[in-house]
PDB file of C-alpha atoms in Angstrom:
ATOM      1  CA  MET A 580     -58.424  72.154  34.397  1.00 53.00           C
ATOM      2  CA  ARG A 581     -61.183  70.868  32.083  1.00 50.00           C
ATOM      3  CA  TYR A 582     -62.160  74.391  31.043  1.00 49.00           C
ATOM      4  CA  THR A 583     -58.494  75.222  30.392  1.00 50.00           C
ATOM      5  CA  LEU A 584     -58.186  72.261  28.001  1.00 50.00           C
ATOM      6  CA  LEU A 585     -61.353  73.302  26.176  1.00 47.00           C
ATOM      7  CA  LEU A 586     -60.063  76.864  25.845  1.00 48.00           C
ATOM      8  CA  ILE A 587     -56.726  75.661  24.433  1.00 52.00           C
ATOM      9  CA  CYS A 588     -58.546  73.365  21.982  1.00 53.00           C
ATOM     10  CA  TRP A 589     -60.660  76.264  20.696  1.00 51.00           C
ATOM     11  CA  THR A 590     -57.652  78.579  20.450  1.00 51.00           C
ATOM     12  CA  VAL A 591     -55.456  76.144  18.491  1.00 47.00           C
ATOM     13  CA  THR A 592     -58.342  75.229  16.164  1.00 47.00           C
ATOM     14  CA  HIS A 593     -59.166  78.892  15.556  1.00 49.00           C
ATOM     15  CA  ILE A 594     -55.545  79.722  14.775  1.00 45.00           C
ATOM     16  CA  SER A 595     -55.234  76.799  12.360  1.00 45.00           C
ATOM     17  CA  PHE A 596     -58.193  78.016  10.285  1.00 44.00           C
ATOM     18  CA  CYS A 597     -56.791  81.537  10.203  1.00 48.00           C
ATOM     19  CA  GLN A 598     -53.504  80.445   8.632  1.00 46.00           C
ATOM     20  CA  PRO A 599     -52.848  80.693   4.861  1.00 43.00           C
ATOM     21  CA  ALA A 600     -52.931  77.432   2.958  1.00 39.00           C
ATOM     22  CA  HIS A 601     -49.144  77.421   2.348  1.00 42.00           C
ATOM     23  CA  TYR A 602     -46.176  79.404   3.388  1.00 41.00           C
ATOM     24  CA  ARG A 603     -42.984  79.736   1.451  1.00 44.00           C
ATOM     25  CA  SER A 604     -39.556  78.853   2.730  1.00 45.00           C
ATOM     26  CA  THR A 605     -37.530  81.808   3.966  1.00 45.00           C
ATOM     27  CA  ASN A 606     -34.488  80.686   1.981  1.00 44.00           C
ATOM     28  CA  GLY A 607     -35.732  82.658  -1.058  1.00 43.00           C
ATOM     29  CA  ILE A 608     -34.912  79.776  -3.408  1.00 43.00           C
ATOM     30  CA  SER A 609     -37.742  77.295  -3.220  1.00 46.00           C
ATOM     31  CA  GLY A 610     -41.004  76.864  -1.374  1.00 52.00           C
ATOM     32  CA  LYS A 611     -41.148  73.119  -2.017  1.00 56.00           C
ATOM     33  CA  LYS A 612     -41.011  70.782   0.941  1.00 54.00           C
ATOM     34  CA  ASN A 613     -38.504  68.477  -0.749  1.00 54.00           C
ATOM     35  CA  TYR A 614     -35.948  71.311  -1.042  1.00 57.00           C
ATOM     36  CA  ASN A 615     -34.785  70.535   2.499  1.00 69.00           C
ATOM     37  CA  ARG A 616     -36.293  67.613   4.368  1.00 70.00           C
ATOM     38  CA  ARG A 617     -34.082  68.032   7.423  1.00 78.00           C
ATOM     39  CA  SER A 618     -35.398  69.714  10.550  1.00 77.00           C
ATOM     40  CA  ASP A 619     -33.564  72.918  11.503  1.00 79.00           C
ATOM     41  CA  HIS A 620     -33.683  71.883  15.186  1.00 84.00           C
ATOM     42  CA  PRO A 621     -33.969  68.066  15.320  1.00 92.00           C
ATOM     43  CA  GLY A 622     -33.802  67.683  19.102  1.00 94.00           C
ATOM     44  CA  PHE A 623     -36.847  68.416  21.276  1.00 96.00           C
ATOM     45  CA  ILE A 624     -38.098  68.313  24.865  1.00 97.00           C
ATOM     46  CA  ASN A 625     -41.813  68.365  25.714  1.00 97.00           C
ATOM     47  CA  ILE A 626     -43.693  68.845  28.976  1.00 98.00           C
ATOM     48  CA  ARG A 627     -47.401  68.059  29.284  1.00 98.00           C
ATOM     49  CA  ALA A 628     -50.338  68.082  31.681  1.00 98.00           C
ATOM     50  CA  GLY A 629     -53.843  66.746  31.201  1.00 98.00           C
ATOM     51  CA  LEU A 630     -56.769  64.579  32.292  1.00 97.00           C
ATOM     52  CA  THR A 631     -57.218  60.781  32.134  1.00 97.00           C
ATOM     53  CA  GLN A 632     -60.174  58.629  31.134  1.00 96.00           C
ATOM     54  CA  PHE A 633     -60.709  54.919  31.851  1.00 96.00           C
ATOM     55  CA  PHE A 634     -62.340  52.120  29.826  1.00 94.00           C
ATOM     56  CA  GLY A 635     -63.039  48.924  31.764  1.00 90.00           C
ATOM     57  CA  GLU A 636     -65.511  47.431  34.264  1.00 91.00           C
ATOM     58  CA  LEU A 637     -65.693  50.575  36.454  1.00 93.00           C
ATOM     59  CA  ASP A 638     -66.054  52.892  33.475  1.00 89.00           C
ATOM     60  CA  SER A 639     -68.247  55.754  34.745  1.00 90.00           C
ATOM     61  CA  GLN A 640     -65.750  58.588  34.422  1.00 83.00           C
ATOM     62  CA  ASP A 641     -63.861  60.207  37.269  1.00 86.00           C
ATOM     63  CA  MET A 642     -61.119  62.171  35.550  1.00 91.00           C
ATOM     64  CA  HIS A 643     -57.752  62.572  37.273  1.00 96.00           C
ATOM     65  CA  ALA A 644     -54.587  64.474  36.406  1.00 97.00           C
ATOM     66  CA  VAL A 645     -51.512  63.266  34.545  1.00 98.00           C
ATOM     67  CA  ALA A 646     -48.201  64.992  33.836  1.00 98.00           C
ATOM     68  CA  GLY A 647     -45.243  63.947  31.757  1.00 98.00           C
ATOM     69  CA  ILE A 648     -42.048  64.778  29.976  1.00 98.00           C
ATOM     70  CA  ASN A 649     -40.393  63.411  26.858  1.00 97.00           C
ATOM     71  CA  ALA A 650     -37.256  63.951  24.813  1.00 97.00           C
ATOM     72  CA  GLY A 651     -36.622  62.941  21.237  1.00 96.00           C
ATOM     73  CA  TRP A 652     -34.913  63.432  17.910  1.00 95.00           C
ATOM     74  CA  ALA A 653     -36.279  64.079  14.429  1.00 94.00           C
ATOM     75  CA  PHE A 654     -34.773  61.973  11.644  1.00 93.00           C
ATOM     76  CA  ASN A 655     -36.326  64.440   9.200  1.00 90.00           C
ATOM     77  CA  LYS A 656     -39.347  66.732   9.042  1.00 89.00           C
ATOM     78  CA  GLN A 657     -41.738  63.794   8.780  1.00 91.00           C
ATOM     79  CA  LEU A 658     -40.415  61.184  11.209  1.00 95.00           C
ATOM     80  CA  SER A 659     -39.165  61.363  14.796  1.00 96.00           C
ATOM     81  CA  ILE A 660     -38.599  59.105  17.794  1.00 97.00           C
ATOM     82  CA  GLN A 661     -39.046  59.969  21.479  1.00 98.00           C
ATOM     83  CA  ALA A 662     -38.831  58.524  24.989  1.00 98.00           C
ATOM     84  CA  ASP A 663     -41.714  59.416  27.333  1.00 98.00           C
ATOM     85  CA  TYR A 664     -42.238  59.358  31.087  1.00 98.00           C
ATOM     86  CA  ASN A 665     -45.722  59.944  32.561  1.00 98.00           C
ATOM     87  CA  ALA A 666     -47.087  59.924  36.098  1.00 98.00           C
ATOM     88  CA  GLY A 667     -50.665  60.337  37.206  1.00 98.00           C
ATOM     89  CA  LYS A 668     -53.909  58.774  38.353  1.00 97.00           C
ATOM     90  CA  VAL A 669     -56.848  57.165  36.586  1.00 97.00           C
ATOM     91  CA  GLY A 670     -60.235  56.478  38.145  1.00 96.00           C
ATOM     92  CA  GLY A 671     -63.845  55.478  37.595  1.00 95.00           C
ATOM     93  CA  GLU A 672     -66.875  53.906  39.240  1.00 95.00           C
ATOM     94  CA  LYS A 673     -69.832  51.600  38.647  1.00 94.00           C
ATOM     95  CA  GLN A 674     -72.988  51.496  40.780  1.00 92.00           C
ATOM     96  CA  ASP A 675     -74.683  48.580  39.031  1.00 90.00           C
ATOM     97  CA  PHE A 676     -73.521  45.255  40.482  1.00 92.00           C
ATOM     98  CA  PHE A 677     -70.155  46.579  41.797  1.00 93.00           C
ATOM     99  CA  ASN A 678     -71.295  49.687  43.738  1.00 94.00           C
ATOM    100  CA  SER A 679     -67.636  50.718  43.902  1.00 96.00           C
ATOM    101  CA  TYR A 680     -65.123  53.239  42.629  1.00 96.00           C
ATOM    102  CA  PHE A 681     -61.384  52.907  42.111  1.00 96.00           C
ATOM    103  CA  VAL A 682     -58.230  55.002  42.080  1.00 97.00           C
ATOM    104  CA  ASN A 683     -55.122  53.867  40.232  1.00 97.00           C
ATOM    105  CA  GLU A 684     -51.728  55.568  40.655  1.00 97.00           C
ATOM    106  CA  PHE A 685     -49.415  54.833  37.734  1.00 98.00           C
ATOM    107  CA  ASN A 686     -46.070  55.593  36.082  1.00 98.00           C
ATOM    108  CA  THR A 687     -45.165  54.787  32.484  1.00 98.00           C
ATOM    109  CA  LEU A 688     -42.048  54.600  30.342  1.00 98.00           C
ATOM    110  CA  GLU A 689     -42.630  54.571  26.583  1.00 98.00           C
ATOM    111  CA  CYS A 690     -40.771  54.584  23.274  1.00 98.00           C
ATOM    112  CA  ILE A 691     -42.776  56.300  20.525  1.00 98.00           C
ATOM    113  CA  VAL A 692     -42.383  56.864  16.784  1.00 98.00           C
ATOM    114  CA  LYS A 693     -44.179  59.947  15.435  1.00 97.00           C
ATOM    115  CA  TRP A 694     -45.271  60.720  11.857  1.00 96.00           C
ATOM    116  CA  ASP A 695     -46.006  64.327  10.849  1.00 95.00           C
ATOM    117  CA  LEU A 696     -48.838  64.072   8.313  1.00 94.00           C
ATOM    118  CA  THR A 697     -48.823  67.797   7.536  1.00 92.00           C
ATOM    119  CA  GLU A 698     -45.212  67.635   6.379  1.00 89.00           C
ATOM    120  CA  GLN A 699     -45.717  64.328   4.597  1.00 87.00           C
ATOM    121  CA  PHE A 700     -48.624  65.401   2.390  1.00 84.00           C
ATOM    122  CA  SER A 701     -47.829  69.072   1.773  1.00 79.00           C
ATOM    123  CA  ASP A 702     -46.567  70.080  -1.672  1.00 73.00           C
ATOM    124  CA  GLN A 703     -44.926  73.175  -0.209  1.00 73.00           C
ATOM    125  CA  GLU A 704     -43.444  74.110   3.141  1.00 76.00           C
ATOM    126  CA  PRO A 705     -46.497  74.038   5.458  1.00 84.00           C
ATOM    127  CA  GLY A 706     -47.499  76.732   7.904  1.00 86.00           C
ATOM    128  CA  PRO A 707     -47.109  76.730  11.704  1.00 92.00           C
ATOM    129  CA  VAL A 708     -49.951  74.237  12.406  1.00 94.00           C
ATOM    130  CA  HIS A 709     -48.985  70.541  12.221  1.00 94.00           C
ATOM    131  CA  PHE A 710     -50.988  67.329  12.678  1.00 97.00           C
ATOM    132  CA  ALA A 711     -49.268  64.037  13.567  1.00 97.00           C
ATOM    133  CA  LEU A 712     -49.978  60.402  14.400  1.00 98.00           C
ATOM    134  CA  TYR A 713     -47.841  58.159  16.604  1.00 98.00           C
ATOM    135  CA  ALA A 714     -47.556  54.700  18.140  1.00 98.00           C
ATOM    136  CA  GLY A 715     -45.136  52.885  20.408  1.00 98.00           C
ATOM    137  CA  ILE A 716     -44.483  50.373  23.160  1.00 97.00           C
ATOM    138  CA  GLY A 717     -43.810  50.685  26.871  1.00 97.00           C
ATOM    139  CA  GLN A 718     -44.388  49.562  30.443  1.00 96.00           C
ATOM    140  CA  ILE A 719     -46.701  50.730  33.198  1.00 96.00           C
ATOM    141  CA  TRP A 720     -46.261  50.380  36.957  1.00 95.00           C
ATOM    142  CA  PHE A 721     -49.455  50.848  38.993  1.00 95.00           C
ATOM    143  CA  THR A 722     -51.261  50.307  42.275  1.00 94.00           C
ATOM    144  CA  ALA A 723     -55.065  50.108  42.111  1.00 94.00           C
ATOM    145  CA  ASN A 724     -57.635  50.103  44.936  1.00 95.00           C
ATOM    146  CA  ALA A 725     -61.435  49.787  44.702  1.00 96.00           C
ATOM    147  CA  PHE A 726     -63.701  51.216  47.431  1.00 96.00           C
ATOM    148  CA  ASP A 727     -67.371  50.974  48.372  1.00 95.00           C
ATOM    149  CA  ILE A 728     -69.287  54.001  47.071  1.00 95.00           C
ATOM    150  CA  ASP A 729     -71.444  54.265  50.212  1.00 94.00           C
ATOM    151  CA  ASN A 730     -68.843  54.010  52.993  1.00 95.00           C
ATOM    152  CA  ASN A 731     -65.409  54.206  51.268  1.00 95.00           C
ATOM    153  CA  LYS A 732     -64.459  50.771  52.606  1.00 95.00           C
ATOM    154  CA  LEU A 733     -61.590  49.084  50.731  1.00 95.00           C
ATOM    155  CA  LEU A 734     -63.065  46.205  48.728  1.00 94.00           C
ATOM    156  CA  ARG A 735     -60.407  45.084  46.248  1.00 92.00           C
ATOM    157  CA  PHE A 736     -56.768  45.838  45.511  1.00 90.00           C
ATOM    158  CA  SER A 737     -54.020  44.924  43.077  1.00 87.00           C
ATOM    159  CA  ASN A 738     -51.091  44.748  45.506  1.00 85.00           C
ATOM    160  CA  SER A 739     -50.323  43.684  49.074  1.00 81.00           C
ATOM    161  CA  LYS A 740     -47.476  42.081  51.042  1.00 82.00           C
ATOM    162  CA  LEU A 741     -48.387  38.789  49.369  1.00 78.00           C
ATOM    163  CA  SER A 742     -48.176  40.136  45.827  1.00 79.00           C
ATOM    164  CA  ALA A 743     -45.561  38.569  43.578  1.00 77.00           C
ATOM    165  CA  ARG A 744     -44.399  39.365  40.065  1.00 74.00           C
ATOM    166  CA  ASN A 745     -45.824  37.563  37.059  1.00 69.00           C
ATOM    167  CA  PRO A 746     -43.527  36.997  34.079  1.00 68.00           C
ATOM    168  CA  LEU A 747     -44.276  39.565  31.352  1.00 65.00           C
ATOM    169  CA  PHE A 748     -45.316  36.928  28.811  1.00 63.00           C
ATOM    170  CA  LEU A 749     -47.437  34.758  31.138  1.00 63.00           C
ATOM    171  CA  ARG A 750     -51.100  35.528  30.463  1.00 59.00           C
ATOM    172  CA  TRP A 751     -52.499  33.895  33.611  1.00 63.00           C
ATOM    173  CA  GLY A 752     -51.552  31.530  36.397  1.00 66.00           C
ATOM    174  CA  ARG A 753     -49.780  31.785  39.731  1.00 70.00           C
ATOM    175  CA  PRO A 754     -46.966  34.356  39.948  1.00 72.00           C
ATOM    176  CA  LYS A 755     -43.403  33.084  40.042  1.00 72.00           C
ATOM    177  CA  GLY A 756     -41.568  36.090  41.531  1.00 75.00           C
ATOM    178  CA  ARG A 757     -40.789  37.066  45.114  1.00 80.00           C
ATOM    179  CA  PRO A 758     -43.704  38.385  47.228  1.00 81.00           C
ATOM    180  CA  GLY A 759     -43.974  41.934  48.502  1.00 81.00           C
ATOM    181  CA  ILE A 760     -44.039  44.003  45.301  1.00 83.00           C
ATOM    182  CA  LYS A 761     -45.608  47.441  45.675  1.00 85.00           C
ATOM    183  CA  LYS A 762     -46.629  48.013  42.059  1.00 89.00           C
ATOM    184  CA  THR A 763     -47.938  45.778  39.308  1.00 87.00           C
ATOM    185  CA  ARG A 764     -45.844  45.883  36.119  1.00 87.00           C
ATOM    186  CA  GLU A 765     -47.468  45.393  32.731  1.00 88.00           C
ATOM    187  CA  GLY A 766     -46.844  46.053  29.049  1.00 90.00           C
ATOM    188  CA  ILE A 767     -48.643  48.864  27.225  1.00 95.00           C
ATOM    189  CA  LEU A 768     -49.197  49.919  23.617  1.00 97.00           C
ATOM    190  CA  PRO A 769     -49.702  53.697  23.297  1.00 98.00           C
ATOM    191  CA  VAL A 770     -51.249  55.199  20.152  1.00 98.00           C
ATOM    192  CA  GLY A 771     -52.292  58.785  19.628  1.00 98.00           C
ATOM    193  CA  THR A 772     -52.491  62.003  17.714  1.00 98.00           C
ATOM    194  CA  SER A 773     -51.249  65.540  18.275  1.00 97.00           C
ATOM    195  CA  LEU A 774     -51.905  69.026  16.932  1.00 97.00           C
ATOM    196  CA  ASP A 775     -49.251  71.699  17.500  1.00 95.00           C
ATOM    197  CA  TYR A 776     -48.750  75.371  16.682  1.00 96.00           C
ATOM    198  CA  ALA A 777     -45.374  77.113  16.366  1.00 94.00           C
ATOM    199  CA  LEU A 778     -45.339  80.097  18.720  1.00 94.00           C
ATOM    200  CA  LEU A 779     -41.685  80.781  17.893  1.00 92.00           C
ATOM    201  CA  LYS A 780     -39.099  79.066  15.724  1.00 88.00           C
ATOM    202  CA  GLN A 781     -38.044  76.799  18.595  1.00 92.00           C
ATOM    203  CA  LEU A 782     -41.190  76.815  20.768  1.00 96.00           C
ATOM    204  CA  LYS A 783     -44.494  75.042  20.091  1.00 96.00           C
ATOM    205  CA  ILE A 784     -47.771  74.609  21.960  1.00 97.00           C
ATOM    206  CA  GLY A 785     -50.222  71.833  21.242  1.00 97.00           C
ATOM    207  CA  LEU A 786     -52.816  69.226  22.143  1.00 97.00           C
ATOM    208  CA  ASP A 787     -52.092  65.521  22.561  1.00 98.00           C
ATOM    209  CA  TYR A 788     -54.619  62.665  22.768  1.00 98.00           C
ATOM    210  CA  ARG A 789     -53.132  59.314  23.753  1.00 98.00           C
ATOM    211  CA  PHE A 790     -54.867  55.937  24.071  1.00 98.00           C
ATOM    212  CA  TYR A 791     -53.341  52.961  25.911  1.00 98.00           C
ATOM    213  CA  PHE A 792     -53.928  49.256  25.415  1.00 96.00           C
ATOM    214  CA  VAL A 793     -52.843  47.668  28.712  1.00 93.00           C
ATOM    215  CA  ARG A 794     -51.941  44.006  29.045  1.00 87.00           C
ATOM    216  CA  THR A 795     -54.049  43.442  32.164  1.00 86.00           C
ATOM    217  CA  ASP A 796     -57.620  43.557  33.435  1.00 87.00           C
ATOM    218  CA  LYS A 797     -56.617  44.867  36.878  1.00 88.00           C
ATOM    219  CA  MET A 798     -56.251  48.589  36.216  1.00 92.00           C
ATOM    220  CA  ASP A 799     -59.527  49.186  38.104  1.00 93.00           C
ATOM    221  CA  ALA A 800     -58.778  46.614  40.848  1.00 91.00           C
ATOM    222  CA  THR A 801     -61.573  44.570  39.253  1.00 90.00           C
ATOM    223  CA  SER A 802     -61.244  41.521  37.033  1.00 85.00           C
ATOM    224  CA  GLY A 803     -64.328  40.706  34.989  1.00 83.00           C
ATOM    225  CA  TRP A 804     -67.883  40.876  36.316  1.00 85.00           C
ATOM    226  CA  ARG A 805     -67.078  39.371  39.682  1.00 82.00           C
ATOM    227  CA  LEU A 806     -66.344  40.700  43.165  1.00 85.00           C
ATOM    228  CA  THR A 807     -63.303  38.559  43.944  1.00 81.00           C
ATOM    229  CA  ASN A 808     -60.046  40.333  44.666  1.00 77.00           C
ATOM    230  CA  PRO A 809     -57.742  40.470  41.590  1.00 78.00           C
ATOM    231  CA  GLU A 810     -54.541  40.728  43.623  1.00 73.00           C
ATOM    232  CA  GLU A 811     -51.479  39.642  41.701  1.00 64.00           C
ATOM    233  CA  SER A 812     -50.604  37.014  44.299  1.00 54.00           C
ATOM    234  CA  GLU A 813     -53.906  35.245  43.586  1.00 54.00           C
ATOM    235  CA  SER A 814     -53.936  34.863  39.805  1.00 52.00           C
ATOM    236  CA  TYR A 815     -53.305  36.588  36.534  1.00 55.00           C
ATOM    237  CA  SER A 816     -56.383  37.845  34.683  1.00 61.00           C
ATOM    238  CA  ASP A 817     -57.649  35.888  31.674  1.00 65.00           C
ATOM    239  CA  THR A 818     -60.476  38.373  30.996  1.00 76.00           C
ATOM    240  CA  PRO A 819     -60.491  41.214  28.392  1.00 83.00           C
ATOM    241  CA  ASN A 820     -57.798  43.805  28.995  1.00 88.00           C
ATOM    242  CA  ASP A 821     -58.389  47.350  30.245  1.00 92.00           C
ATOM    243  CA  ARG A 822     -57.694  50.584  28.368  1.00 96.00           C
ATOM    244  CA  PHE A 823     -57.276  54.204  29.322  1.00 97.00           C
ATOM    245  CA  SER A 824     -56.405  57.504  27.682  1.00 97.00           C
ATOM    246  CA  PHE A 825     -55.478  61.099  28.372  1.00 97.00           C
ATOM    247  CA  LEU A 826     -55.959  64.493  26.734  1.00 97.00           C
ATOM    248  CA  SER A 827     -53.161  66.941  27.478  1.00 98.00           C
ATOM    249  CA  VAL A 828     -51.718  70.339  26.641  1.00 98.00           C
ATOM    250  CA  PHE A 829     -47.979  70.405  25.914  1.00 98.00           C
ATOM    251  CA  LEU A 830     -45.113  72.817  25.328  1.00 97.00           C
ATOM    252  CA  SER A 831     -42.261  71.752  23.060  1.00 97.00           C
ATOM    253  CA  TYR A 832     -38.785  73.280  22.941  1.00 97.00           C
ATOM    254  CA  ARG A 833     -36.609  72.401  19.955  1.00 94.00           C
ATOM    255  CA  PHE A 834     -32.818  72.503  19.958  1.00 93.00           C
ATOM    256  CA  GLY A 835     -29.739  71.371  18.065  1.00 84.00           C
ATOM    257  CA  ARG A 836     -28.827  71.959  14.449  1.00 79.00           C
ATOM    258  CA  SER A 837     -28.813  69.689  11.396  1.00 66.00           C
ATOM    259  CA  LYS A 838     -25.426  69.058   9.869  1.00 64.00           C
TER     260      LYS A 838
END
């Protein structure tokens, strides 16, 4: 999977450098971008697959897979909005002090606004390669377990039969919900960038790098530089929050017609 991502990266980059600097509109009237700012096919559906990377206490990398789907609508050629669903795993380890590794199974729902920089700053209709930035807000549901590196014994976990739900805006303290939750729920802030290439008029292929700020320090079943269990029934973390990211390959199908 890693070699496939590297191959796609090289291919898309190579194609982008081989394209002419500008390409004229096919309407035969004007090549300027501001002639028609509306997207020909404003609706889109994307599917993606990639690898995750974790940034926290157990930060020695152990990449896992992630897959997702999103649907959205383009207000114009520069700005669009989309709803995303992702499912996957994130992992890592640390021998010093912790001598443990973790596996986290997660699902996310996100609302994202995307800005196409190629369209925004081109004087003429750009070619098939587009670069964009995006940001949004969402929620993550996860279950994390940390194990001993030497014997795979379970050391710490984020959920059990005693786990209860913390209010979304309570930073720490005892949970106030009913016990027995199977997944921890937290807020996330996704930011990222994408590079896509138009294979056909309605089909694109591309690369997507997304970085998550997560409102918890329990993504790795570890809270701060201590060995105590960070289960949600015990307390809410008041230590620096965890982050993670993924690099993925996606296919995008565009549909609909502008009025």
